[in-house]
XYZ file of C-alpha atoms in Angstrom:
482
model
C 4.329 -28.217 -24.889
C 4.902 -31.113 -22.473
C 6.096 -29.296 -19.354
C 5.981 -32.417 -17.168
C 8.904 -34.019 -18.992
C 11.120 -30.991 -18.376
C 13.423 -30.347 -15.454
C 13.426 -26.829 -14.045
C 16.788 -26.116 -15.748
C 15.386 -27.294 -19.087
C 12.331 -25.101 -18.560
C 14.587 -22.104 -17.915
C 16.429 -22.860 -21.155
C 13.197 -22.923 -23.178
C 11.532 -19.967 -21.435
C 11.483 -16.574 -23.202
C 14.081 -14.107 -21.988
C 11.841 -11.048 -22.237
C 9.299 -10.146 -19.550
C 6.427 -10.611 -18.980
C 6.400 -13.436 -21.577
C 8.841 -15.385 -19.398
C 6.450 -15.329 -16.444
C 3.469 -16.399 -18.549
C 5.578 -19.376 -19.623
C 6.235 -20.322 -15.991
C 2.567 -19.844 -15.088
C 1.724 -22.547 -17.647
C 4.616 -24.676 -16.368
C 3.353 -24.451 -12.771
C -0.211 -25.054 -13.900
C 0.820 -28.388 -15.461
C 2.739 -29.354 -12.328
C -0.208 -28.431 -10.098
C -2.583 -30.550 -12.216
C -0.221 -33.496 -11.768
C -0.023 -32.834 -8.020
C -3.819 -32.876 -7.777
C -3.802 -36.377 -9.262
C -1.135 -37.602 -6.838
C -2.871 -36.050 -3.822
C -6.312 -37.081 -5.102
C -7.596 -33.529 -4.550
C -9.834 -31.554 -6.884
C -8.570 -28.183 -5.701
C -5.423 -26.703 -4.205
C -5.992 -23.563 -2.125
C -3.927 -20.496 -1.308
C -4.041 -17.978 1.537
C -2.488 -14.555 1.030
C -1.937 -12.290 4.059
C -0.909 -8.686 3.419
C 0.857 -6.498 5.972
C 1.604 -2.800 5.582
C 0.790 -0.069 3.106
C -1.286 0.335 -0.036
C 1.784 -0.441 -2.140
C 1.838 -3.880 -0.512
C -1.886 -4.272 -1.097
C -1.415 -3.512 -4.778
C 1.478 -6.010 -4.947
C -0.791 -8.628 -3.352
C -3.395 -8.137 -6.078
C -0.699 -9.069 -8.597
C 0.457 -12.057 -6.547
C -3.130 -13.261 -6.221
C -3.645 -12.920 -9.967
C -0.602 -15.120 -10.629
C -1.700 -17.782 -8.124
C -5.192 -17.928 -9.622
C -3.746 -18.158 -13.148
C -1.699 -21.170 -12.009
C -4.873 -22.821 -10.730
C -4.998 -22.200 -6.981
C -8.264 -21.178 -5.312
C -8.363 -18.574 -2.546
C -9.313 -19.428 1.036
C -9.546 -17.324 4.202
C -7.906 -20.090 6.236
C -4.182 -20.575 6.763
C -4.878 -24.302 6.479
C -4.163 -23.898 2.766
C -1.865 -25.640 0.312
C 0.060 -22.435 -0.386
C 0.409 -19.678 2.220
C 2.044 -16.391 1.259
C 2.836 -13.522 3.628
C 3.492 -10.178 1.919
C 5.396 -8.494 4.737
C 5.993 -4.984 6.044
C 9.018 -3.820 8.014
C 8.265 -0.171 8.773
C 8.069 -1.028 12.488
C 9.999 -3.615 14.485
C 6.860 -5.251 15.881
C 5.729 -6.065 12.324
C 8.676 -8.455 12.057
C 7.829 -10.099 15.373
C 4.231 -10.697 14.247
C 5.465 -12.616 11.205
C 7.850 -14.759 13.256
C 5.020 -15.570 15.655
C 2.695 -16.685 12.871
C 5.382 -18.806 11.210
C 5.412 -21.121 14.233
C 1.716 -21.811 13.704
C 2.252 -22.435 9.986
C 4.890 -25.052 10.775
C 2.347 -27.077 12.766
C -0.095 -26.866 9.841
C 2.567 -27.911 7.359
C 3.336 -31.061 9.343
C -0.271 -32.146 8.744
C -0.236 -31.323 5.012
C 2.706 -32.829 3.062
C 1.863 -30.749 -0.017
C 1.768 -27.385 1.784
C 4.172 -24.631 0.688
C 4.970 -21.461 2.630
C 6.304 -18.303 1.027
C 7.440 -14.934 2.369
C 7.904 -11.783 0.315
C 7.856 -8.003 0.682
C 9.835 -5.394 2.578
C 10.824 -7.537 5.563
C 12.608 -9.947 3.224
C 14.923 -7.178 2.000
C 16.713 -7.224 5.387
C 19.729 -9.525 5.350
C 19.450 -10.469 9.014
C 15.800 -11.464 8.529
C 16.582 -13.829 5.671
C 19.514 -15.284 7.624
C 17.237 -15.925 10.619
C 14.571 -17.617 8.497
C 17.152 -19.822 6.792
C 18.466 -20.906 10.168
C 15.386 -21.123 12.378
C 12.481 -21.556 9.946
C 13.806 -24.064 7.439
C 10.298 -25.230 6.586
C 9.723 -21.988 4.590
C 9.773 -22.811 0.873
C 10.143 -19.546 -1.032
C 11.605 -16.177 -0.007
C 11.654 -13.133 -2.283
C 11.658 -9.368 -1.835
C 10.051 -6.220 -3.182
C 11.843 -5.918 -6.514
C 10.868 -9.268 -8.048
C 7.208 -9.680 -7.100
C 6.529 -10.521 -10.740
C 8.696 -13.696 -10.499
C 6.383 -15.711 -8.222
C 5.541 -18.369 -10.848
C 9.192 -18.853 -11.787
C 10.237 -19.210 -8.144
C 7.383 -21.611 -7.480
C 8.442 -23.730 -10.461
C 11.941 -24.002 -9.034
C 10.631 -25.004 -5.611
C 8.221 -27.597 -6.987
C 10.956 -29.218 -9.089
C 14.012 -28.994 -6.830
C 12.206 -29.617 -3.507
C 14.373 -27.177 -1.520
C 14.105 -23.634 -0.139
C 14.295 -20.982 -2.868
C 15.711 -17.561 -1.918
C 15.733 -14.797 -4.520
C 16.468 -11.352 -3.068
C 17.552 -8.431 -5.253
C 19.452 -5.576 -3.610
C 18.064 -3.133 -6.152
C 16.723 -2.849 -9.680
C 15.729 -0.413 -12.384
C 13.271 -2.901 -13.888
C 9.518 -2.462 -13.921
C 7.524 -5.499 -15.088
C 3.799 -5.020 -15.545
C 1.024 -6.670 -17.618
C 0.779 -9.790 -15.464
C -2.479 -11.340 -14.148
C -4.040 -9.218 -11.398
C -7.006 -9.926 -9.146
C -8.499 -6.627 -7.978
C -10.203 -6.565 -4.605
C -12.901 -4.232 -5.980
C -14.175 -4.291 -9.581
C -14.994 -0.561 -9.506
C -11.801 0.888 -8.007
C -8.128 0.097 -8.298
C -4.669 1.173 -7.308
C -2.217 2.041 -10.087
C 1.515 2.138 -9.429
C 3.089 5.190 -11.025
C 6.524 4.794 -9.418
C 8.488 2.564 -7.088
C 11.100 3.278 -4.427
C 12.113 6.437 -2.595
C 15.063 8.858 -2.667
C 14.229 10.846 0.467
C 16.053 8.855 3.169
C 14.169 10.267 6.148
C 16.349 9.345 9.093
C 13.698 7.176 10.794
C 12.528 5.326 7.673
C 13.712 2.016 6.260
C 11.637 2.210 3.056
C 14.445 3.439 0.720
C 16.588 0.506 1.864
C 13.909 -2.130 1.199
C 12.037 -0.574 -1.736
C 15.066 0.835 -3.551
C 15.619 4.124 -5.326
C 12.904 5.971 -7.229
C 11.819 4.446 -10.558
C 8.957 6.032 -12.490
C 6.792 4.205 -15.011
C 6.290 5.895 -18.358
C 3.276 8.181 -18.480
C 2.036 6.326 -21.585
C 2.013 2.977 -19.761
C 0.178 4.531 -16.807
C -2.447 6.259 -18.946
C -2.956 3.090 -21.021
C -3.463 1.064 -17.830
C -5.993 3.572 -16.453
C -7.887 3.575 -19.771
C -7.993 -0.221 -19.732
C -9.227 -0.246 -16.126
C -11.902 2.367 -16.820
C -13.210 0.343 -19.767
C -13.371 -2.629 -17.386
C -15.700 -0.763 -15.024
C -13.246 1.025 -12.720
C -14.565 4.473 -11.799
C -11.991 5.404 -9.132
C -8.227 4.978 -9.237
C -5.573 5.565 -6.597
C -2.192 6.594 -8.040
C 0.453 5.007 -5.833
C 4.050 5.895 -5.020
C 6.201 6.452 -1.955
C 6.365 10.099 -3.022
C 4.079 10.783 -5.987
C 5.147 14.442 -6.125
C 8.574 13.431 -7.410
C 7.091 11.299 -10.191
C 8.766 11.513 -13.584
C 12.078 13.066 -12.606
C 14.108 10.025 -13.708
C 12.339 9.473 -17.034
C 14.246 10.091 -20.279
C 11.656 12.731 -21.086
C 10.637 14.099 -17.650
C 6.924 14.414 -16.944
C 5.655 16.139 -13.819
C 3.036 14.599 -11.563
C 0.762 17.548 -12.318
C 1.039 16.823 -16.061
C 0.251 13.148 -15.458
C -2.837 14.059 -13.401
C -4.054 16.430 -16.100
C -3.728 13.710 -18.758
C -5.552 11.099 -16.672
C -8.254 13.676 -15.933
C -9.257 13.518 -19.620
C -10.268 9.824 -19.481
C -14.040 9.950 -19.931
C -15.242 6.850 -18.071
C -13.227 7.695 -14.973
C -15.032 9.561 -12.192
C -12.510 9.889 -9.369
C -8.724 10.188 -9.091
C -6.897 9.832 -5.799
C -3.180 9.677 -5.013
C -0.870 8.793 -2.174
C 1.567 9.797 -0.747
C 2.661 13.440 -1.082
C 5.893 14.742 0.412
C 5.540 18.411 1.448
C 8.935 19.363 0.002
C 7.845 18.409 -3.529
C 4.223 19.581 -3.623
C 4.380 22.230 -6.350
C 2.235 25.209 -7.283
C 1.695 23.407 -10.609
C 0.131 20.455 -8.798
C -2.136 22.700 -6.718
C -3.318 24.397 -9.912
C -3.902 21.043 -11.648
C -6.013 19.844 -8.729
C -7.952 23.101 -8.600
C -8.839 22.863 -12.300
C -9.734 19.165 -12.245
C -13.262 17.826 -11.917
C -12.100 14.302 -11.097
C -9.158 14.648 -8.696
C -10.630 14.208 -5.224
C -10.354 17.141 -2.835
C -8.096 15.264 -0.455
C -4.355 15.403 0.157
C -2.508 13.212 2.603
C 0.385 15.471 3.603
C 2.622 13.892 6.272
C 3.806 16.451 8.818
C 5.741 14.012 11.081
C 6.697 16.847 13.467
C 5.851 20.515 13.968
C 9.328 21.355 15.234
C 11.789 22.647 12.635
C 14.640 21.250 14.736
C 13.136 17.758 14.747
C 12.220 18.000 11.067
C 15.879 18.732 10.313
C 16.962 15.722 12.391
C 14.400 13.651 10.488
C 15.886 14.867 7.161
C 12.457 16.027 5.998
C 13.802 19.029 4.007
C 11.180 21.558 5.110
C 10.493 23.686 8.194
C 7.390 24.241 10.255
C 6.937 27.626 8.618
C 7.256 26.222 5.091
C 4.681 23.538 5.861
C 2.180 26.132 7.114
C 2.740 28.329 4.026
C 2.080 25.275 1.814
C -1.166 24.521 3.658
C -2.282 28.138 3.183
C -1.579 27.881 -0.569
C -3.577 24.665 -0.869
C -6.546 26.019 1.053
C -6.534 29.328 -0.841
C -6.850 27.375 -4.104
C -9.273 24.751 -2.772
C -11.149 25.898 0.348
C -13.021 22.580 0.507
C -9.863 20.466 0.563
C -9.546 17.670 3.126
C -6.081 17.458 4.675
C -4.868 14.375 6.502
C -1.442 13.699 7.920
C 1.041 11.455 9.752
C 2.672 12.524 13.022
C 5.468 10.819 14.956
C 5.780 11.357 18.711
C 8.971 10.683 20.652
C 11.599 11.057 17.933
C 15.117 11.049 19.469
C 15.917 14.415 20.999
C 12.299 15.652 21.009
C 11.827 18.085 23.894
C 8.575 19.258 25.450
C 9.021 22.496 23.473
C 9.362 20.509 20.238
C 6.207 18.607 21.049
C 4.316 21.848 21.748
C 5.372 23.042 18.273
C 3.669 19.942 16.848
C 0.509 20.685 18.830
C 0.637 24.234 17.506
C 0.658 23.029 13.884
C -2.205 20.623 14.591
C -4.287 23.468 16.006
C -3.453 25.856 13.150
C -3.944 23.412 10.266
C -6.926 21.549 11.760
C -6.429 18.260 9.943
C -9.473 16.236 8.987
C -7.707 13.231 10.459
C -4.213 12.254 11.525
C -2.391 8.949 11.842
C -0.389 9.284 15.030
C 2.573 7.038 15.790
C 5.014 6.496 18.589
C 8.561 6.589 17.193
C 9.723 3.054 16.446
C 13.465 2.425 16.294
C 14.333 0.625 13.052
C 17.725 -1.040 12.886
C 19.632 0.189 9.845
C 18.295 3.753 9.917
C 20.317 6.796 11.093
C 17.741 7.631 13.795
C 18.310 4.264 15.505
C 21.843 5.387 16.391
C 20.857 8.832 17.654
C 21.343 9.724 21.283
C 18.616 11.164 23.530
C 16.049 8.420 22.941
C 12.853 9.494 24.746
C 11.567 7.668 27.833
C 8.411 5.569 27.482
C 6.667 7.671 30.140
C 7.308 10.947 28.296
C 6.273 9.457 24.964
C 3.015 8.062 26.337
C 2.145 11.400 27.921
C 2.753 13.312 24.686
C 1.018 10.737 22.532
C -2.124 10.839 24.694
C -2.231 14.622 24.576
C -1.748 14.676 20.820
C -4.405 12.026 20.231
C -6.910 13.948 22.358
C -6.350 17.136 20.343
C -6.462 15.322 16.993
C -9.763 13.621 17.861
C -11.398 16.873 18.955
C -10.395 18.694 15.775
C -11.178 15.753 13.470
C -14.654 15.419 14.944
C -15.295 19.121 14.413
C -13.919 19.087 10.845
C -16.023 16.096 9.886
C -19.176 17.878 11.058
C -18.817 20.692 8.507
C -20.757 18.786 5.801
C -23.588 17.755 8.121
C -27.095 18.363 6.645
C -25.815 18.635 3.062
C -26.196 16.309 0.069
C -22.928 14.765 -1.065
C -21.877 12.396 -3.845
C -20.801 9.039 -2.405
C -19.125 6.071 -4.104
C -20.804 2.956 -2.686
C -18.097 0.464 -1.712
C -19.629 -2.406 0.244
C -22.274 -3.746 2.591
C -21.596 -2.553 6.129
C -19.758 -5.168 8.202
C -21.616 -4.397 11.432
C -25.116 -3.701 10.108
C -25.983 -5.688 6.990
C -28.956 -3.474 6.162
C -26.567 -0.553 5.601
C -24.260 0.286 2.713
C -20.863 1.901 3.213
C -19.454 4.479 0.838
C -16.884 7.229 0.638
C -17.135 10.896 -0.226
C -14.593 12.628 -2.430
C -12.845 13.981 0.664
C -12.323 10.374 1.834
C -14.857 10.472 4.699
C -16.975 7.337 5.175
C -20.788 7.399 5.002
C -23.234 4.658 6.117
C -26.815 4.595 4.810
C -29.662 2.220 3.949
C -29.671 0.932 0.392
C -29.677 -2.054 -1.926
C -26.462 -3.972 -2.702
C -27.075 -3.335 -6.418
C -25.722 0.192 -5.777
C -22.198 -1.096 -4.933
C -19.717 0.444 -7.344
C -21.994 3.357 -8.246
C -21.924 7.001 -7.177
C -25.116 8.148 -5.455
C -26.405 11.254 -3.678
C -26.650 10.924 0.091
C -28.050 13.399 2.605
C -25.709 13.549 5.608
C -28.075 13.296 8.572
C -25.586 13.149 11.410
C -21.834 13.284 11.960
C -20.500 10.569 14.254
C -17.075 12.154 14.669
C -15.206 10.289 11.935
C -18.051 9.139 9.697
C -21.619 10.082 8.762
C -24.989 8.407 8.947
C -26.965 9.410 5.879
C -30.075 8.916 3.781
C -30.091 7.976 0.102
C -31.493 10.722 -2.138
C -32.704 10.468 -5.763
């Protein structure tokens, strides 16, 4: 098919209606246009730079975006002095938006030197109306803007921009569509994320995710299992099942399937060695799931279980749907079933209305649960969330004081918890050569703790036995064992 003689509108007319066939059509269309552009520019290669902000969901989306760009014919570069620069944005915290605006100014100066350069923005930040309005007004040099629901449409949007030579904006307020089976470039050949659901129905009062990611949509269990089987046959030994709240997986399917049932089915895939998942909401973590984990040989003994606050009053204001007491009972259940479980968490300090007594309740939970590690955050006001309008915002001085005290306690406990496996032999999945010391390899235990040890790069992607010589607080130094 001679794509070069077609206008974009003609291409749309000829393109298949069904997905993902439509996007494969536009990949070929863009590929032909890029080949022509190479001739005009007298360049052998056109490069792309993809910067990812935010969570593992964004990272997984970026693997798909990278796969599409490579299928079109772009080659990756670490430099922003590329022919196509794409920012996959996060908007969980206000300062994330400011970072993107700051970097856009630099991109504009680069674009003035490269007449063929295109700049694209996608992800959660683009789902905010005021953000898109600001970019349209103050950053007119941006070429393509799209959100979280239509990641799969990159080639089609690029085709429109390359033909019509004007800014393309394609933001969906919501969707029930899930389009998979597009080119994907995995960061690691031996491990991969797998989306099992998209969106969130929880509406925690501080969180903007449901507004930018949409309502919960679960993929069919068959599609998920088929994808994991395909990955495992391609050399993947560890998968991370991804969702904003994996514990509510399957509730909106025509034939509901629980997350525990999905785990049990994936557990039967022979080539697979490790199964991880993220993130669990305490209100939905069932006895069935605990039992499925207990009986599995492949589900890693690690649960990330966000606490957010230890005060029942603050948890109610956060709309978390559980109390301090219920959280502690859940932890006891998990540990009774799996004494070796690693528990990690998220904690927010300085939520509106938090008193010193509320903060002490959080410290109490930290001391009782003894988390292996905790991600601690200062409350960040996000415009558009109920919490942003709440009275009794906490002073910076009080927040800093509480945050420092919490961090000190978390570090002490985490260091002690990490030390419990010292002087034992553990199975480690080798992930990479150590960034700081090239003679060392870096791997991860089933409980998600990092281990550094001497070894040959040929071991990357394999599970090996490592003797844990010494705990360094949050990681181990070890010795490879036969």
